[in-house]
Coordinates of C-alpha atoms in Angstrom, one line a residue:
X1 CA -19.1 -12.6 -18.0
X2 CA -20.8 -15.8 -16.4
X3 CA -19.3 -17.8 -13.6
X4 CA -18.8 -20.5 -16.0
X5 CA -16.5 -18.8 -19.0
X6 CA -14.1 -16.6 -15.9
X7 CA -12.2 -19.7 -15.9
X8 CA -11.5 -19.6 -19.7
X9 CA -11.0 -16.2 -19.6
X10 CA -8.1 -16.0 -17.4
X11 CA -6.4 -19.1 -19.1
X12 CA -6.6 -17.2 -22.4
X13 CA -5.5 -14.1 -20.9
X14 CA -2.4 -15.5 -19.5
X15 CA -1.2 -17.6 -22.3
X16 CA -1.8 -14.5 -24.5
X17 CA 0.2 -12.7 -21.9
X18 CA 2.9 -15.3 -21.8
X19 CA 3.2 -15.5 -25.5
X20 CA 3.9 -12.1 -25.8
X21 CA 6.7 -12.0 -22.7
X22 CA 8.3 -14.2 -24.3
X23 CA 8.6 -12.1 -27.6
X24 CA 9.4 -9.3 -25.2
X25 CA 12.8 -11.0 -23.6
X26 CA 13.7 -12.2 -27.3
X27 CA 14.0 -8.8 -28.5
X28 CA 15.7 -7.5 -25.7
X29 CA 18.2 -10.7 -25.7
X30 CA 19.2 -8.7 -28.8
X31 CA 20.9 -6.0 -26.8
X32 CA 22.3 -7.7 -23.8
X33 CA 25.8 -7.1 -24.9
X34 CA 25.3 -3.2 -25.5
X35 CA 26.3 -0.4 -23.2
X36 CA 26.0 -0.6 -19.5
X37 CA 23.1 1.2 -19.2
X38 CA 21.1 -0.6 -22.0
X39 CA 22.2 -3.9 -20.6
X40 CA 21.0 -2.8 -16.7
X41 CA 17.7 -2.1 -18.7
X42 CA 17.7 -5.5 -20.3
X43 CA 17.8 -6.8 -16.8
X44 CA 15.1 -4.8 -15.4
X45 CA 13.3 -6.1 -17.8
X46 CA 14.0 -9.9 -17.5
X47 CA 14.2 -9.7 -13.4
X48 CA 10.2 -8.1 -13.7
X49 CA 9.4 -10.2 -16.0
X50 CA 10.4 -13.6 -13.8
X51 CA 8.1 -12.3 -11.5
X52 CA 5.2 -11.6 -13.7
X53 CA 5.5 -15.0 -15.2
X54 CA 5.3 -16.6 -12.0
X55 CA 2.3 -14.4 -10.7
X56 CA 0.4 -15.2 -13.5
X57 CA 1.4 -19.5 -13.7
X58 CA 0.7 -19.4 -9.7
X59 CA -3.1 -17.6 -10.6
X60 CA -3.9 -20.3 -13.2
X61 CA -2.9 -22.9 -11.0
X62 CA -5.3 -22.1 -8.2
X63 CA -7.8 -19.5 -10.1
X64 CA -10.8 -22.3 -9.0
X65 CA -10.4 -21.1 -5.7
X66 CA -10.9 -17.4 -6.3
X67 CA -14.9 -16.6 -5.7
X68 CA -16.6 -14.5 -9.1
X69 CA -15.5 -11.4 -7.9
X70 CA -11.8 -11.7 -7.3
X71 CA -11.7 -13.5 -10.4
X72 CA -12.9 -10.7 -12.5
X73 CA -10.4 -8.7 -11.0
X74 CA -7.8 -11.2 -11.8
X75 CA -9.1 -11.5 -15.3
X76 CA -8.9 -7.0 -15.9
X77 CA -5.4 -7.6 -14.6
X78 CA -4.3 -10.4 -17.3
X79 CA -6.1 -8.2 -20.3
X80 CA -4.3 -5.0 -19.1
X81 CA -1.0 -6.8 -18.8
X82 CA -1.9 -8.3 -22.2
X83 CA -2.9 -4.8 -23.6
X84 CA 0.2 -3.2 -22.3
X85 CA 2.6 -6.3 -23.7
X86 CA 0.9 -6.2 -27.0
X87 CA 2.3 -2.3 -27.1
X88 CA 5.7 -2.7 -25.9
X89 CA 6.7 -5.7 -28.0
X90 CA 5.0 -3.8 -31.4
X91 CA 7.0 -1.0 -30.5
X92 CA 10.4 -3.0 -30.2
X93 CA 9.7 -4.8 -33.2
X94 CA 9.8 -1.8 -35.5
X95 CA 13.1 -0.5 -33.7
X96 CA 14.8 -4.0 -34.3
X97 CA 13.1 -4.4 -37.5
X98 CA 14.2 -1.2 -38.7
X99 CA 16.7 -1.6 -42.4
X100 CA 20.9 -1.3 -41.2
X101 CA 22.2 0.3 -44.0
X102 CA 22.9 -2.7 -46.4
X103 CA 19.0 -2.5 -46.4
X104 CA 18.6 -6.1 -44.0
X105 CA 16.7 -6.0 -41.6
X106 CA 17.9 -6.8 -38.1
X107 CA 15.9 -9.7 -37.5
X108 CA 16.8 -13.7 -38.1
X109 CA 14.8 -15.6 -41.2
X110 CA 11.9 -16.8 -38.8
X111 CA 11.5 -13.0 -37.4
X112 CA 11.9 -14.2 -33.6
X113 CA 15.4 -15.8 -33.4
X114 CA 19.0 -14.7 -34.0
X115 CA 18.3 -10.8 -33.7
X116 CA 20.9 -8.6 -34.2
X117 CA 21.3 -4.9 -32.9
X118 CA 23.1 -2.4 -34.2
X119 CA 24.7 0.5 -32.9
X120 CA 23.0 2.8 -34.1
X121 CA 19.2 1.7 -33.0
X122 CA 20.5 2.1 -30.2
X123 CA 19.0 5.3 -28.6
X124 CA 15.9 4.3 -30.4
X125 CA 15.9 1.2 -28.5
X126 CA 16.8 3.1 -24.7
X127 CA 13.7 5.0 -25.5
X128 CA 11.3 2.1 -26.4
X129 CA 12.2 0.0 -23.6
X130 CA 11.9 3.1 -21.0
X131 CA 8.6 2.7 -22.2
X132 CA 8.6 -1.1 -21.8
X133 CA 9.9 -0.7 -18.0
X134 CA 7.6 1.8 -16.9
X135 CA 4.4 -0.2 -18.4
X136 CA 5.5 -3.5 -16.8
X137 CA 6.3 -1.6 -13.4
X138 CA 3.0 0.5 -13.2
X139 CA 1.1 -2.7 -14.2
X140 CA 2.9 -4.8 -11.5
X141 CA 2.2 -2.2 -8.6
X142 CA -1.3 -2.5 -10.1
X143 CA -2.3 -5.9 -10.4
X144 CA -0.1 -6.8 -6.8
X145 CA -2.9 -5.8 -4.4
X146 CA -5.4 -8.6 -5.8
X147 CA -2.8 -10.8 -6.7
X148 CA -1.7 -11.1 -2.6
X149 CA -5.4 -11.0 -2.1
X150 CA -5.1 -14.9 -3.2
X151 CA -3.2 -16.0 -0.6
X152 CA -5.1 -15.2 2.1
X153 CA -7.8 -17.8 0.7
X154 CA -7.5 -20.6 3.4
X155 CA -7.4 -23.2 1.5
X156 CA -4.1 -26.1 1.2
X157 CA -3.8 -25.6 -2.4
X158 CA -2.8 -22.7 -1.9
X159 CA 0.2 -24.2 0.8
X160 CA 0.8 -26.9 -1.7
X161 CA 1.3 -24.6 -5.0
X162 CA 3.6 -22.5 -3.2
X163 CA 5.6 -25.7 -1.9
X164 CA 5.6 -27.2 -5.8
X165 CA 7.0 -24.1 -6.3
X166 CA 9.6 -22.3 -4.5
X167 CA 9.7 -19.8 -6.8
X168 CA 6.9 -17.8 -5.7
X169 CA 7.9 -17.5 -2.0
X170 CA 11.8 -16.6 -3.6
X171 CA 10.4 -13.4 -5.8
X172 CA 7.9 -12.6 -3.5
X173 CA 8.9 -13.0 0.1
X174 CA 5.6 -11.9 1.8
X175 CA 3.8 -14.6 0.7
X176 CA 5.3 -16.8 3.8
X177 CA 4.5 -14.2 6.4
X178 CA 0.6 -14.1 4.8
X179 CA -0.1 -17.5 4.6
X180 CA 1.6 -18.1 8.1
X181 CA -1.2 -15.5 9.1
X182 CA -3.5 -18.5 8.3
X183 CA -1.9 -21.1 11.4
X184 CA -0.4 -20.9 14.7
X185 CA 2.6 -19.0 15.0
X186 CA 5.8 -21.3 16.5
X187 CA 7.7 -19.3 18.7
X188 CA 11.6 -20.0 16.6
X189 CA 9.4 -18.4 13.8
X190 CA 9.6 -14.8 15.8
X191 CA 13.6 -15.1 16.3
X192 CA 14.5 -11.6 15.6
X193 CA 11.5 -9.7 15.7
X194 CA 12.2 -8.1 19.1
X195 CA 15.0 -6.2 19.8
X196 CA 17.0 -5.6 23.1
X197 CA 16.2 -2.1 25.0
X198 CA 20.2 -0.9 24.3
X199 CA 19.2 -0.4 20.6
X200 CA 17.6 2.5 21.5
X201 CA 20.4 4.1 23.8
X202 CA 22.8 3.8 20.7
X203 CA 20.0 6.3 18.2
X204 CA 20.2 9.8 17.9
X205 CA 16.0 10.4 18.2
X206 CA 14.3 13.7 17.0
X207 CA 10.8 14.4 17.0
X208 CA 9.1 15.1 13.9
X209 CA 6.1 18.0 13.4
X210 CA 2.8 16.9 13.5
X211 CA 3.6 13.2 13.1
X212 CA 3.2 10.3 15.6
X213 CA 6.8 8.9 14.6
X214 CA 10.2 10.3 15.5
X215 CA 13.2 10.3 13.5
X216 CA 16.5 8.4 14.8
X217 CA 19.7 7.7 13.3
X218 CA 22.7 5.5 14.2
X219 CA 26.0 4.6 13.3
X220 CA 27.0 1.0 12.3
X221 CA 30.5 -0.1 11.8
X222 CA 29.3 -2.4 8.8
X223 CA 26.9 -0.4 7.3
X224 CA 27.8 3.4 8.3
X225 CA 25.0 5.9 9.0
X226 CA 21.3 4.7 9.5
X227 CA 17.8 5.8 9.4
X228 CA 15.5 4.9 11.1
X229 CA 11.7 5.9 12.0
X230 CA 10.4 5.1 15.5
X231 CA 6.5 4.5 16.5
X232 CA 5.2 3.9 20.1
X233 CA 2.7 1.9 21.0
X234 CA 1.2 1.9 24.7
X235 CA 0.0 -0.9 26.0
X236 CA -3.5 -0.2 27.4
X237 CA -4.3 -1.4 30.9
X238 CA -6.7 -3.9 30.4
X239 CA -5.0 -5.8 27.7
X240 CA -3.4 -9.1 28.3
X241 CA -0.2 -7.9 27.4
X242 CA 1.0 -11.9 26.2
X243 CA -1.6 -11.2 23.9
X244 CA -0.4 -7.4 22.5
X245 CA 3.2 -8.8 22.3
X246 CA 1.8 -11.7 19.8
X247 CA -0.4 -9.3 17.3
X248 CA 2.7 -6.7 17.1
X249 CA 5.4 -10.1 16.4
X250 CA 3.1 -11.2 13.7
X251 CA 2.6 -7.5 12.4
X252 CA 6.4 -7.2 12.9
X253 CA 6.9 -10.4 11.1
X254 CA 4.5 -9.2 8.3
X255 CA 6.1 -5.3 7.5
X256 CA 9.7 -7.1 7.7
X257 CA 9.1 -7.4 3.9
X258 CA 11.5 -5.8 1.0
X259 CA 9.6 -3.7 -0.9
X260 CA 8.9 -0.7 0.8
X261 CA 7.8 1.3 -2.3
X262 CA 5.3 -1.1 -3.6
X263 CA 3.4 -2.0 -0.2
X264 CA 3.9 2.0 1.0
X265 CA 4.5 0.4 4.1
X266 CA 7.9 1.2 5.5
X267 CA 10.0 -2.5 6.2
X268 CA 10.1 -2.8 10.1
X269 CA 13.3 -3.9 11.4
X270 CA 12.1 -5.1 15.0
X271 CA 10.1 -4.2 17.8
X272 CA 11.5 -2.8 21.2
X273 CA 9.6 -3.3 24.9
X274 CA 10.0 -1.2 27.3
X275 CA 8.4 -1.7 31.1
X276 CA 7.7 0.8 33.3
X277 CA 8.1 0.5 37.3
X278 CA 4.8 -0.8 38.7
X279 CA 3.1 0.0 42.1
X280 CA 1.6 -2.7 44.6
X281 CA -1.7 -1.4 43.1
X282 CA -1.1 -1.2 39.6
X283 CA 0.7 -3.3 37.2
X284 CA 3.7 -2.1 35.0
X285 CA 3.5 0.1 32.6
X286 CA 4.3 -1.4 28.9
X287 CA 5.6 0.9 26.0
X288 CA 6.5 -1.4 22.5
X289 CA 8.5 0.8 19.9
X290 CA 8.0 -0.3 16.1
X291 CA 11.7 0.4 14.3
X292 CA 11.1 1.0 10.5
X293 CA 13.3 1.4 7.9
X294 CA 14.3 4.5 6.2
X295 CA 14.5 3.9 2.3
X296 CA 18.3 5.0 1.5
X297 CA 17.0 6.4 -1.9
X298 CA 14.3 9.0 0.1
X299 CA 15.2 12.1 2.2
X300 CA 13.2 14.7 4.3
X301 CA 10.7 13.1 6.3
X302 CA 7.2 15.0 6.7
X303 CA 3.9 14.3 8.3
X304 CA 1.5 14.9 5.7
X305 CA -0.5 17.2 8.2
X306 CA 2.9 19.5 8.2
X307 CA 2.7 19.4 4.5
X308 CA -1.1 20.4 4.7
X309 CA -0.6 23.0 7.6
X310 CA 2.8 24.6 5.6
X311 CA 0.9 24.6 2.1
X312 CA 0.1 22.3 -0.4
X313 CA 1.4 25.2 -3.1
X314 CA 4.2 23.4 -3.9
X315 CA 2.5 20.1 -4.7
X316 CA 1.6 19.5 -8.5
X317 CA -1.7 17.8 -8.9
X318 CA 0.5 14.6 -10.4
X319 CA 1.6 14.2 -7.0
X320 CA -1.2 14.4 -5.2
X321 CA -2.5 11.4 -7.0
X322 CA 0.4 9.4 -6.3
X323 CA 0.0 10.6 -2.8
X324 CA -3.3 9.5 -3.1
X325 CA -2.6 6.1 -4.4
X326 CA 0.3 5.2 -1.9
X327 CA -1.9 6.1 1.0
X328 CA -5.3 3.7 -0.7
X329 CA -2.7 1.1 -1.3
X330 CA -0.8 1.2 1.9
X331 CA -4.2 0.2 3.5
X332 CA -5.0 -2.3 1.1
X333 CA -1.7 -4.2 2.2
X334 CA -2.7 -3.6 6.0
X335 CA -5.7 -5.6 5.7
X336 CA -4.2 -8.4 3.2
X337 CA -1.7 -8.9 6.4
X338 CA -4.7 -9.3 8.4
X339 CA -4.9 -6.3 10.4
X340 CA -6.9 -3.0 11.0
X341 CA -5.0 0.2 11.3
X342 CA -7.4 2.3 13.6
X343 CA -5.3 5.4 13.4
X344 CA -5.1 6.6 9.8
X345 CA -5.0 10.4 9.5
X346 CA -2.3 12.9 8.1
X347 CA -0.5 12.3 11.5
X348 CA -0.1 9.1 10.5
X349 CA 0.9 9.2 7.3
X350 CA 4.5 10.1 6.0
X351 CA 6.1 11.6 3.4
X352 CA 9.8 11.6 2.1
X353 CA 10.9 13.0 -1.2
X354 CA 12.8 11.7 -4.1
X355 CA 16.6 12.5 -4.3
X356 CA 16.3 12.9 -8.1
X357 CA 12.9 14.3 -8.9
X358 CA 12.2 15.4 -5.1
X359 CA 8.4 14.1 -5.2
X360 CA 6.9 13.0 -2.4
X361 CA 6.5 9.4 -1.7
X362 CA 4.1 8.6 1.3
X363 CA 3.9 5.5 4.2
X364 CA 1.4 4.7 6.2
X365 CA 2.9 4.7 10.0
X366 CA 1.1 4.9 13.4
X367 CA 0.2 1.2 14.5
X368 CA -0.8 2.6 17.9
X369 CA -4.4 1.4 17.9
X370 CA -3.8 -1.6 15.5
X371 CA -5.5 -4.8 16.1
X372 CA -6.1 -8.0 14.1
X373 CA -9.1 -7.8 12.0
X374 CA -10.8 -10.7 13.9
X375 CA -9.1 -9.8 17.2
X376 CA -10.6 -8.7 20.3
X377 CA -11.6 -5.1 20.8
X378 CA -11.9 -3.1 23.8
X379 CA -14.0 -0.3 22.1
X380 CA -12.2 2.3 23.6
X381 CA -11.9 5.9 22.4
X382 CA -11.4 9.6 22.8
X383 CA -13.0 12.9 22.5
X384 CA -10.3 14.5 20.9
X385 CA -12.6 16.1 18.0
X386 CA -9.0 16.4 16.0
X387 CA -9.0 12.9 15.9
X388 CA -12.6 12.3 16.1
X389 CA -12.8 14.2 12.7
X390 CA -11.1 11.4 11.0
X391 CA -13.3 8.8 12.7
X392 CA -16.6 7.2 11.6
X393 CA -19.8 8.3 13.4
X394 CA -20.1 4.9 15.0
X395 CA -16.4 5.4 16.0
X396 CA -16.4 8.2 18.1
X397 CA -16.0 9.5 21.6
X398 CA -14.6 7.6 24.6
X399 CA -17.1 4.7 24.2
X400 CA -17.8 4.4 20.7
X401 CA -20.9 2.2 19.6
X402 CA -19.6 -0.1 16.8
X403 CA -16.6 -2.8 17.2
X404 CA -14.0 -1.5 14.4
X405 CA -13.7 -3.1 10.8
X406 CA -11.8 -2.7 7.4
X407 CA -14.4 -0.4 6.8
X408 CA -13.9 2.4 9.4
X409 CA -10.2 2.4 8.3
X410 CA -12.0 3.0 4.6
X411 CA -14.0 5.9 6.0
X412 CA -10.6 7.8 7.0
X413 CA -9.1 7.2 4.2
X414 CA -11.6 9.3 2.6
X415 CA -11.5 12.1 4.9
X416 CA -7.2 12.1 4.9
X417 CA -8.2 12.1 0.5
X418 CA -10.8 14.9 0.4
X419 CA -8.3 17.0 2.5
X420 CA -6.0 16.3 0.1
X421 CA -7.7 17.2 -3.0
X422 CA -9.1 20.5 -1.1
X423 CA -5.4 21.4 -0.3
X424 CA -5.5 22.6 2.9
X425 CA -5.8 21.2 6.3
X426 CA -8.4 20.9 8.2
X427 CA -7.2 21.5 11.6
X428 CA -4.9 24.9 12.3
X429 CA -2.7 25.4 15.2
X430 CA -3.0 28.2 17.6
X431 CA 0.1 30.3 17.4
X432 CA 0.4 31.1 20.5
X433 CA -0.1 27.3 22.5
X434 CA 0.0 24.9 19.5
X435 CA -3.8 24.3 20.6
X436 CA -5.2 22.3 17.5
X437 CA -8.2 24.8 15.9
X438 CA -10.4 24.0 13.4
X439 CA -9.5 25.4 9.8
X440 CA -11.7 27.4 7.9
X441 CA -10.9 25.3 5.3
X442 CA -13.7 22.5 7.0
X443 CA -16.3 25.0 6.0
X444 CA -18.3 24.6 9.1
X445 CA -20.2 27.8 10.3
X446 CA -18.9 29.7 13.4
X447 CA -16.2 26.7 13.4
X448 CA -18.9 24.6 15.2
X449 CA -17.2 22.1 17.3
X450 CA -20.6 20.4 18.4
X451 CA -20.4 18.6 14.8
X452 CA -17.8 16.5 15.3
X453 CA -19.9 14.5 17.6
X454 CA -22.3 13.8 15.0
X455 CA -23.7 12.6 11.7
X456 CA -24.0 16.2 10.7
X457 CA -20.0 16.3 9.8
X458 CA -20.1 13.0 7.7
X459 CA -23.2 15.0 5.8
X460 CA -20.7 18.0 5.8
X461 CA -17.7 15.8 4.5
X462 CA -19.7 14.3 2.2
X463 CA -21.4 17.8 0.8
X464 CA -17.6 19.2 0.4
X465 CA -16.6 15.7 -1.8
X466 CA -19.8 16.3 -3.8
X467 CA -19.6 19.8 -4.4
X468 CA -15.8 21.1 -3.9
X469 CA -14.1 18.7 -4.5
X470 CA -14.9 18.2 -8.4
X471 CA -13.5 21.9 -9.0
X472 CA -10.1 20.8 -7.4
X473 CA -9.3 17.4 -8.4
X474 CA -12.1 16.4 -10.6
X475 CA -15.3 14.3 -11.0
X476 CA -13.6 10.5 -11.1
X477 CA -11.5 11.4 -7.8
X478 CA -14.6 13.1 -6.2
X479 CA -16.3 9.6 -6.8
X480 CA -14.1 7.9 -4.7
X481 CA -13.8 10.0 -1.6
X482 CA -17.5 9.7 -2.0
X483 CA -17.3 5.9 -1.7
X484 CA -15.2 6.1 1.1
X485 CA -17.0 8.3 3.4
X486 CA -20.4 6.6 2.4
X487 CA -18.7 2.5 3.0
X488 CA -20.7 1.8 6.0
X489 CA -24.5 3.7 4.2
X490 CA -26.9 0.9 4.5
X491 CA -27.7 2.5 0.7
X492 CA -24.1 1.9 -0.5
X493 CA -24.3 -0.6 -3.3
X494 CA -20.4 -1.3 -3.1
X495 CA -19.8 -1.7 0.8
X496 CA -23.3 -0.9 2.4
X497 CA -24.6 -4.7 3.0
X498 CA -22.5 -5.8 5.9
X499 CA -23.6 -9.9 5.7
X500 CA -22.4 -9.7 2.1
X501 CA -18.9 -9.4 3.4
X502 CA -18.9 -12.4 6.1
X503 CA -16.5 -14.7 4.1
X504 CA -14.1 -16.5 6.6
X505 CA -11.3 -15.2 4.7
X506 CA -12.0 -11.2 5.2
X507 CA -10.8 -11.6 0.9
X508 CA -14.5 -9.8 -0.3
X509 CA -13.8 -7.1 1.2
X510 CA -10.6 -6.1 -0.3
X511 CA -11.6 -7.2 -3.5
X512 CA -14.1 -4.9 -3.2
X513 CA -11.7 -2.5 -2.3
X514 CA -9.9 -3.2 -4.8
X515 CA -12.2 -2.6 -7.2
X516 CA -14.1 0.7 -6.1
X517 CA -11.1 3.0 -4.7
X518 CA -7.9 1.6 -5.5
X519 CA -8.5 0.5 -9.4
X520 CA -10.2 4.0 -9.4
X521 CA -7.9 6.0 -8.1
X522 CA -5.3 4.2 -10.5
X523 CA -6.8 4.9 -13.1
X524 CA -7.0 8.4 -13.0
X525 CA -4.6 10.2 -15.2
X526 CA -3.2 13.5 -15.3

């Protein structure tokens, strides 16, 4: 599709897509009066439905601003929404349609006015709009990614649509915190963000295996017993620590959101500083701690490295794809905030399970090494080969060659995925110090250490997603980890050419993203 028709397409798409919400919400109007639990379904529908409506009448309104490529996206994420509506609605129709036993039909004289349920429809009806609920939810967590890709566009239409309307910044609170990522920070606008020191006197803190985050509750009088996960982040000598303090407010600022679930980024409740006592010679020491969230509805927190190191057995191959997909998407919402992770390995990744179903649900934690993604870098490193495993070539040691970009955070990804999809860690503990070993599971001969250091393990990784991998979690997911670990290959069509991703907004890049690993991944099915 040329440059010149995208336009069309996604006006089409959405007025399609509009015509048949609205045919959606008239049939469920039907059973608003019904049983509690039909009518808290009605709801769900109508309240994810608002926000659909005003995703896609905010896109039209500034699709001109989108370059080819995001717009494509935008247009595959109308026709699936379209596709998916189309279903739903036919499928309502022939349960509302259906002869009562006079032989009418339920339905007013123009077929789309004055419907009527009966009784009886309706468990037919619970089970069609289920159906309805999960399509419009899995299409929403689908489709949000590019859809907050948009407002990092810098661009004043983009201000002035959201100010015309409110709407937009009502349903989808984020969208203040990104585009004030665009501008100058005032200080009123961090009120709140950093909390005082006696916060952390009044948790109950315990460390959790293999994970950079501790646990910590706390009792309010208001709101009883709280969870909490705590992060540190040390501030390293040589930063200007005026300038730390501003990156972690506006990261603060930007995880302070309300949707948890569909960012897979756990909703920060403040930041804490802590400074050290200094010497004559040497300043201070500064330690900032990141307070997140626990989600009430979750339980059991676990590094996903304990999961790997106490067996993946118990994990269906439907979880590991959601596990999969909450990780790629937790890093796709990093980067739309405007930030680089620079830490991202099964350490830093978290799992808690469901209360009801007890499936994991996974976070992405460990901001220790963030930075903004145009912010100064200090290039420094480490020669821990545990962590340099999960590094890119160009990233490792104490002096690494490259400065760090979305791209390196990529790269881990697809290391933290083809462990996943191999099912075992890759780094053992010795039983007798906790000393980190490497697994047999890496498949490296006489556990070679020298590797790490080298392009030699990215071939390895690569050779283990090409030829392992397929057995375990099949061709389609193989694919992506491939992507991943090859993003920075001169010879990678998708992410190879550096200079094709120079756009002052960083938005190429993550629709790129978008479109090779996270669309991917979703797309999978089990």
């Amino acid at each position: 599709m040329s440059g010149a028709e995208l336009p069309l397409a996604i006006t089409g798409a959405v007025d399609l897509s509009l015509k048949y919400g609205k045919r959606l919400l008239e049939l469920c109007a039907a059973f608003r009066g019904a049983e509690k639990e039909l009518g808290e379904r009605v709801l769900r529908i109508e309240a994810g439905w608002m926000k659909i409506a005003n995703q896609l009448d905010f896109t039209q309104q500034v699709e001109g601003l989108m370059n080819p490529d995001h717009r494509e996206v935008q247009v595959m994420a109308v026709d699936m929404l379209q596709s998916k509506l189309k279903v739903v609605t036919s499928r309502l129709e022939r349960v509302v349609g259906m002869p009562d036993k006079d032989g009418d039909t339920s339905s007013g004289e123009d077929g789309s006015t004055g419907i009527i349920a009966k009784k009886w429809k309706y468990a037919l009806f619970k089970e069609s709009i289920d159906k309805a609920i999960e399509e419009l939810e899995t299409w929403q967590r689908i489709a949000d990614p590019s859809w907050y890709l948009i407002l990092k566009i810098a661009n004043s239409q983009i201000d002035q649509t959201l100010v015309k309307d409110n709407n937009t910044i009502t349903l989808f609170p984020a969208t203040k915190s990104i585009r004030a990522g665009l501008r100058e920070v005032k200080n009123d606008e961090s009120a709140g963000v950093f909390l005082p020191f006696s916060e952390l006197e009044k948790m109950a803190i315990t460390d959790i295996p293999f994970c950079d985050a501790q646990e910590a509750t706390r009792i309010s009088t208001r709101k009883g017993l709280q969870h909490f996960l705590l992060t540190k982040i040390e501030c390293p000598p040589q930063a200007r620590i005026q300038s730390v303090k501003r990156d972690l407010r506006d990261l603060a600022r930007k995880l302070s959101h309300n949707n948890p679930i569909g960012f897979s980024l756990l909703s920060c409740k403040g930041v804490i500083e802590e400074v050290g006592t200094g010497t004559p010679d040497m300043q201070p020491s500064v330690t900032f701690t990141m307070v997140f969230r626990a989600p009430p509805e979750l339980s059991r927190p676990r590094s996903l490295r304990d999961q790997f190191v106490s067996g993946m057995e118990r994990i269906g191959l439907s979880d590991k794809f959601d596990i999969a997909r909450q990780m790629a998407t937790s890093i796709s919402y990093v980067h739309t905030f405007g930030f680089v992770h620079k830490n991202i390995c099964p350490e830093t990744i978290i799992t808690f399970a469901e209360q009801e179903t007890s499936s994991p649900v996974a976070f992405l934690i460990g901001f220790s090494s963030f930075r903004k993604d145009e912010g100064k870098t200090y290039r420094l490193g480490d020669n821990y080969w545990e962590k340099n495993l999960y590094r890119h070539p160009s990233r490792q040691g104490s002096n690494p060659n490259d400065e760090y970009i979305m791209q390196h955070d990529i790269y881990s990804l697809g290391v933290c995925l083809l462990e996943l999809g191999l099912g075992n860690s890759f780094v053992s503990y010795d039983p007798e110090n906790d000393h980190p070993v490497l697994s047999p599971t890496l498949g490296l001969r006489g556990n070679d250490i020298s590797l790490l250091g080298s392009d030699a393990l990215k071939k390895h990784l690569v050779s283990l997603a090409c030829e392992e991998l397929p057995r375990c979690m099949g061709r389609r997911y193989a694919a992506v980890v491939k992507t991943c670990l090859t993003c920075l290959d001169h010879d990678n069509t998708d992410f190879g050419d550096e200079q094709e991703f120079l756009d002052r907004d960083g938005v190429l890049v993550g629709v790129r993203y978008i479109e090779k690993v996270l669309s991917q991944l979703n797309a999978i099915g089990v």
